[in-house]
Structure formats: structure tokens, C-alpha cells
Amino acid sequence: MKYSALSKFELSASSRDEVIKELLDLFSVGEKSRGLLAVALDIREKVGATVVHSSIALPHCRSILVDKLTIAVGKSSAGIPWPEEKVNTVVLFISPVNLTAPQEHSKFLAHIAGKIKNSGDKIIASSNQDELLKLLGFQLEKQGE
Amino acid sequence: MDKQLEKLISLHDLDVMIADLNRKDIRKREVEMGLHTEGALEELKELRETYCKGIKRKWRGLYNQLTRHYGNAVVPALMGRCAGCLTRLPTAVCSDPERNSKIHTCPTCGRIIYWAD
Ligand SMILES: [Zn+2]
């Protein structure tokens, strides 16, 4: 699976919308596309907050505005209201829309589910970028298999 | 970017979300991640209705027609070609810096085209 992984330690935003914007700012897409990606992620959050394992948020969607799976992770020691529960780890990911993408997206969701099930507590407690990315099974800004 | 084009792109992303949550495998994975998907599909469909109201009848009609025919109505231009059917798009349109400020369709398949910014 090809992906691009980005990271921000420590997030400066203090609300869900601001965090999504802060992480989308790491994406190599234009301002208009960023705005439209924020709209898609907001829609997904509106129909059900993506908080798992007490303090991990997983904002995600598929969009025609990205050409490969793009992941951006962030940490906030102060915590971010999401909006009812506080989260300290955010794993934002956007999968592309193409013919094989539903299967790839499903495969990636299974990957994330496995990591959270096996290492959720460690992910929450992780104190640096390398540790967090390793626990999630990502390599920073590299093409994954 | 043309406001109607922005809305058509968001409608497309919303339709992908609806299609994904209709897929058993993706719903199963979302539940495995610890997410609750009950009611999400209905809410997304309601949001879709609201979105559609903001899109002019002409574009909504074209969008629905293209979706029925191809499964996707909006595609990016990739290296000067329509990503849906790979037809080369007119050079004058591709090189126009204001190309997203109106809605362009592919001369061959008719899909709505946008250029990544
Ligand atoms: Zn075409």
C-alpha cells in the first residue's frame, strides 16, 4: 500500500476543527483542496465522532482530492475536546477514490484497528514522533509497502 | 474555484462515504476500530439532500446522470487528460490559470473535470 505519513508533535490547536485544519496544513495540496477535505472530514465527524480507545481520534474519509493514502498524526498533551471526549492523539487519514481504493481503504482500516487493539495504551502514552509512528506501523514521509 | 464545482466535489466525497458505509467489509472494519456506525448512513443521506439543494438543477442533473452511467461524475485532470476516460483535454483549457473558475466537462465522456490546486 502506497502512502504518505506526516506528523506534528505538538499540536497547537485546541478544538476539533482547528486540529483538522492544522493536520491538513501538512498535506501537499492547495488551499482550496484543503478546505474541501476539511468539509468532508467534518461531515464524517458530524454523523459520529471518531473517538476510539478513550483518547484517540481517527478523522478519516475517502476523497477525489488525494491521489494516494495520506496520513497525518498529531499529539496534544493538553488534550483536545472532540467535542465531548478529550483526545490526546489524532490519526487523520484520507484514502483516494479509484477502482481498487475500497479494498485498499478496508485493508488500511483493518491495519489501524489491529494497532489500536494491540497497542492502544502505548499509542496514547507515546512521547515522541518516532515512537508513535512505529506503534502505528507508519514510516514518516516514505512510501510504505 | 467555481462554487458549484466545490459543491459537486463535496457531493462526490459524500456519495463515496455513503457507498463505503453501505459496504459490509468497510462497516465491519469501522466497528473493529471501535467506531459506531449505526444511524450514520441515514444522517449522511439527509445531509446529501441538504447539499443537493445548494446545487443548480442543471449541474445536479448532470451529476446524477454521470453517476448512474459511470459510477463517478467528478474526476481530476491528470497530466492534461480526463482521469475518467484518459481523453486529452484541450490545451487552452488546461493552461488557463482560471480553469477551475467555471465547470468544464470532458469532451468525450462528459464527466465534470477539476484541476488539483
Ligand atoms: Zn473523459
Coordinates of C-alpha atoms and ligand atoms in Angstrom, one line a residue:
Chain A
M1 CA 0.0 0.0 0.0
K2 CA 1.5 3.4 -1.0
Y3 CA 1.1 6.1 1.5
S4 CA 2.5 9.4 2.7
A5 CA 2.8 9.8 6.5
L6 CA 3.1 13.2 8.1
S7 CA 3.3 14.2 11.8
K8 CA 3.0 17.1 14.1
F9 CA 4.3 17.0 17.7
E10 CA 2.9 19.0 19.5
L11 CA -0.4 20.3 18.1
S12 CA -1.1 23.9 18.9
A13 CA -4.8 23.8 18.1
S14 CA -7.4 23.5 20.8
S15 CA -10.5 22.4 19.1
R16 CA -11.5 19.6 16.7
D17 CA -11.9 21.9 13.7
E18 CA -8.6 23.6 14.4
V19 CA -6.8 20.3 14.7
I20 CA -8.2 19.0 11.4
K21 CA -7.0 22.2 9.8
E22 CA -3.6 22.0 11.5
L23 CA -3.0 18.5 10.2
L24 CA -4.4 19.2 6.8
D25 CA -1.9 22.0 6.5
L26 CA 0.8 19.3 6.4
F27 CA -0.8 17.9 3.2
S28 CA 0.8 18.8 -0.1
V29 CA -2.4 20.0 -1.7
G30 CA -3.6 23.6 -2.4
E31 CA -5.6 25.7 -0.1
K32 CA -8.9 25.1 -1.9
S33 CA -8.4 21.3 -1.7
R34 CA -7.5 21.6 2.0
G35 CA -10.8 23.4 2.6
L36 CA -12.8 20.8 0.7
L37 CA -11.0 18.0 2.6
A38 CA -11.9 19.7 5.9
V39 CA -15.6 19.8 4.7
A40 CA -15.5 16.0 4.0
L41 CA -13.9 15.2 7.4
D42 CA -16.4 17.5 9.2
I43 CA -19.3 15.7 7.5
R44 CA -17.9 12.3 8.8
E45 CA -17.4 13.7 12.3
K46 CA -21.0 15.1 12.3
V47 CA -22.5 11.7 11.8
G48 CA -20.5 10.2 14.5
A49 CA -17.4 11.3 16.4
T50 CA -14.4 9.1 15.5
V51 CA -13.0 8.7 19.0
V52 CA -11.7 5.2 20.0
H53 CA -9.8 3.8 22.9
S54 CA -10.9 6.7 25.1
S55 CA -8.5 9.3 23.8
I56 CA -7.6 8.6 20.1
A57 CA -9.4 10.4 17.3
L58 CA -9.5 8.9 13.8
P59 CA -10.9 11.6 11.5
H60 CA -11.0 9.9 8.0
C61 CA -12.6 9.8 4.7
R62 CA -12.0 9.0 1.0
S63 CA -11.7 11.8 -1.4
I64 CA -11.1 12.5 -5.0
L65 CA -8.7 15.3 -3.9
V66 CA -5.9 13.0 -2.9
D67 CA -4.1 10.6 -5.2
K68 CA -2.7 8.3 -2.5
L69 CA -3.4 7.4 1.1
T70 CA -2.2 10.3 3.2
I71 CA -1.9 10.0 7.0
A72 CA -1.2 12.8 9.4
V73 CA -0.7 12.1 13.1
G74 CA -0.6 14.7 15.9
K75 CA -0.3 14.7 19.7
S76 CA -1.6 17.2 22.2
S77 CA -0.5 16.9 25.8
A78 CA -3.2 19.4 26.9
G79 CA -5.9 17.3 25.1
I80 CA -8.5 18.4 22.6
P81 CA -12.3 18.3 23.1
W82 CA -13.6 16.0 20.3
P83 CA -16.1 17.6 21.2
E84 CA -17.5 15.6 24.1
E85 CA -14.4 13.5 25.0
K86 CA -10.9 14.7 25.3
V87 CA -8.4 13.2 23.0
N88 CA -4.6 13.4 23.0
T89 CA -3.7 11.5 19.9
V90 CA -5.1 12.3 16.4
V91 CA -4.6 10.0 13.4
L92 CA -6.1 11.7 10.4
F93 CA -6.2 9.7 7.1
I94 CA -7.6 10.2 3.7
S95 CA -7.8 7.5 1.1
P96 CA -8.0 8.2 -2.6
V97 CA -11.1 7.3 -4.8
N98 CA -10.2 4.9 -7.5
L99 CA -11.3 1.4 -8.6
T100 CA -9.2 -0.5 -6.2
A101 CA -9.5 2.0 -3.3
P102 CA -12.4 0.5 -1.4
Q103 CA -10.4 -2.7 -0.9
E104 CA -7.3 -0.7 0.0
H105 CA -9.2 1.5 2.3
S106 CA -10.8 -1.5 4.0
K107 CA -7.3 -3.1 4.4
F108 CA -6.0 0.1 5.9
L109 CA -8.9 0.3 8.4
A110 CA -8.0 -3.3 9.4
H111 CA -4.4 -2.2 9.9
I112 CA -5.4 0.7 12.2
A113 CA -7.9 -1.4 14.1
G114 CA -5.2 -4.0 14.8
K115 CA -2.7 -1.4 16.0
I116 CA -5.2 0.2 18.3
K117 CA -6.4 -3.1 19.7
N118 CA -2.8 -4.3 20.4
S119 CA -1.1 -1.1 21.4
G120 CA -3.8 1.5 22.1
D121 CA -2.5 2.3 25.6
K122 CA 1.1 2.6 24.3
I123 CA -0.1 4.9 21.4
I124 CA -1.8 7.2 24.0
A125 CA 1.3 7.2 26.2
S126 CA 3.8 7.6 23.3
S127 CA 6.1 10.6 24.0
N128 CA 7.8 11.2 20.7
Q129 CA 7.1 11.2 17.0
D130 CA 9.2 8.1 16.1
E131 CA 7.6 6.0 18.8
L132 CA 4.1 6.9 17.8
L133 CA 4.7 6.3 14.1
K134 CA 6.4 2.9 14.9
L135 CA 3.4 1.9 17.1
L136 CA 1.0 2.8 14.3
G137 CA 3.2 0.9 11.8
F138 CA 4.0 4.0 9.6
Q139 CA 7.2 5.4 8.3
L140 CA 7.4 9.2 8.1
E141 CA 7.2 10.6 4.5
K142 CA 8.2 7.3 3.0
Q143 CA 6.5 5.0 0.6
G144 CA 5.1 2.0 2.5
E145 CA 4.5 -1.5 1.2
Chain B
M1 CA -12.8 27.8 -7.7
D2 CA -16.4 27.9 -9.0
K3 CA -18.7 27.5 -6.0
Q4 CA -20.9 25.0 -7.8
L5 CA -17.7 22.9 -8.7
E6 CA -16.8 23.0 -5.0
K7 CA -20.2 21.7 -4.1
L8 CA -20.1 19.0 -6.7
I9 CA -16.7 17.8 -5.3
S10 CA -18.1 17.7 -1.8
L11 CA -21.2 15.9 -3.0
H12 CA -18.9 13.3 -4.7
D13 CA -17.0 12.8 -1.4
L14 CA -20.3 12.5 0.5
D15 CA -21.5 9.9 -2.0
V16 CA -18.3 7.9 -1.6
M17 CA -18.9 8.0 2.2
I18 CA -22.4 6.7 1.7
A19 CA -21.2 4.0 -0.7
D20 CA -18.4 2.9 1.8
L21 CA -20.8 2.7 4.7
N22 CA -23.1 0.5 2.5
R23 CA -20.2 -1.9 2.1
K24 CA -20.2 -4.7 4.6
D25 CA -16.4 -5.0 4.8
I26 CA -15.9 -1.3 5.5
R27 CA -18.7 -1.2 8.1
K28 CA -17.1 -4.2 9.8
R29 CA -13.7 -2.5 9.8
E30 CA -15.1 0.7 11.3
V31 CA -16.7 -1.4 14.1
E32 CA -13.4 -3.2 14.6
M33 CA -11.7 0.2 15.1
G34 CA -14.2 0.9 17.8
L35 CA -16.5 3.3 15.9
H36 CA -20.3 3.3 16.0
T37 CA -21.8 3.4 12.5
E38 CA -25.5 3.0 13.5
G39 CA -27.6 5.8 12.2
A40 CA -24.6 7.3 10.3
L41 CA -25.9 6.2 6.9
E42 CA -29.3 7.8 7.4
E43 CA -27.7 11.0 8.6
L44 CA -25.4 11.1 5.6
K45 CA -28.4 10.6 3.3
E46 CA -30.2 13.5 4.9
L47 CA -27.1 15.7 4.6
R48 CA -26.9 14.7 1.0
E49 CA -30.4 16.1 0.4
T50 CA -29.4 19.4 2.0
Y51 CA -26.2 19.5 -0.2
C52 CA -28.2 18.9 -3.3
K53 CA -30.5 21.8 -2.6
G54 CA -27.4 24.1 -2.9
I55 CA -26.5 22.8 -6.4
K56 CA -28.2 24.2 -9.5
R57 CA -30.7 21.8 -11.2
K58 CA -28.6 21.7 -14.4
W59 CA -25.4 20.5 -12.6
R60 CA -27.3 18.2 -10.2
G61 CA -29.0 16.6 -13.2
L62 CA -25.7 16.1 -15.0
Y63 CA -24.0 14.8 -11.8
N64 CA -26.8 12.2 -11.2
Q65 CA -26.8 11.1 -14.9
L66 CA -23.0 10.7 -14.9
T67 CA -23.0 8.8 -11.6
R68 CA -25.7 6.4 -12.9
H69 CA -23.7 5.8 -16.1
Y70 CA -20.1 5.7 -14.8
G71 CA -20.3 5.4 -11.1
N72 CA -18.3 8.6 -10.7
A73 CA -19.2 12.1 -12.0
V74 CA -16.3 14.2 -11.0
V75 CA -12.7 13.4 -11.9
P76 CA -9.4 15.2 -11.7
A77 CA -7.4 16.2 -14.8
L78 CA -4.2 14.2 -14.7
M79 CA -1.3 15.4 -17.0
G80 CA -3.8 17.1 -19.2
R81 CA -6.1 14.1 -19.5
C82 CA -9.5 13.2 -18.1
A83 CA -8.9 10.7 -15.3
G84 CA -12.1 9.0 -16.2
C85 CA -11.6 8.1 -19.8
L86 CA -8.0 9.4 -20.4
T87 CA -9.0 11.7 -23.3
R88 CA -6.6 14.5 -23.8
L89 CA -8.2 17.8 -22.7
P90 CA -8.0 21.0 -24.7
T91 CA -4.6 22.6 -24.1
A92 CA -6.1 26.0 -23.9
V93 CA -8.3 25.0 -21.0
C94 CA -5.5 23.1 -19.2
S95 CA -3.1 26.0 -19.4
D96 CA -5.7 28.6 -18.2
P97 CA -4.9 29.6 -14.6
E98 CA -8.6 30.2 -14.1
R99 CA -9.6 26.8 -15.3
N100 CA -11.4 25.9 -12.1
S101 CA -13.4 29.1 -12.1
K102 CA -16.0 27.5 -14.3
I103 CA -17.3 24.0 -14.7
H104 CA -15.6 22.0 -17.6
T105 CA -16.7 18.7 -18.8
C106 CA -14.7 16.1 -20.7
P107 CA -15.4 16.3 -24.4
T108 CA -15.5 12.5 -24.7
C109 CA -17.2 11.1 -21.6
G110 CA -18.8 14.2 -20.3
R111 CA -17.5 13.8 -16.7
I112 CA -17.0 17.0 -14.7
I113 CA -13.3 17.9 -14.5
Y114 CA -11.3 19.7 -11.9
W115 CA -7.7 20.6 -11.7
A116 CA -5.9 20.0 -8.4
D117 CA -4.6 23.2 -6.9
Ligands
ZN1 ZN -13.4 11.7 -20.0

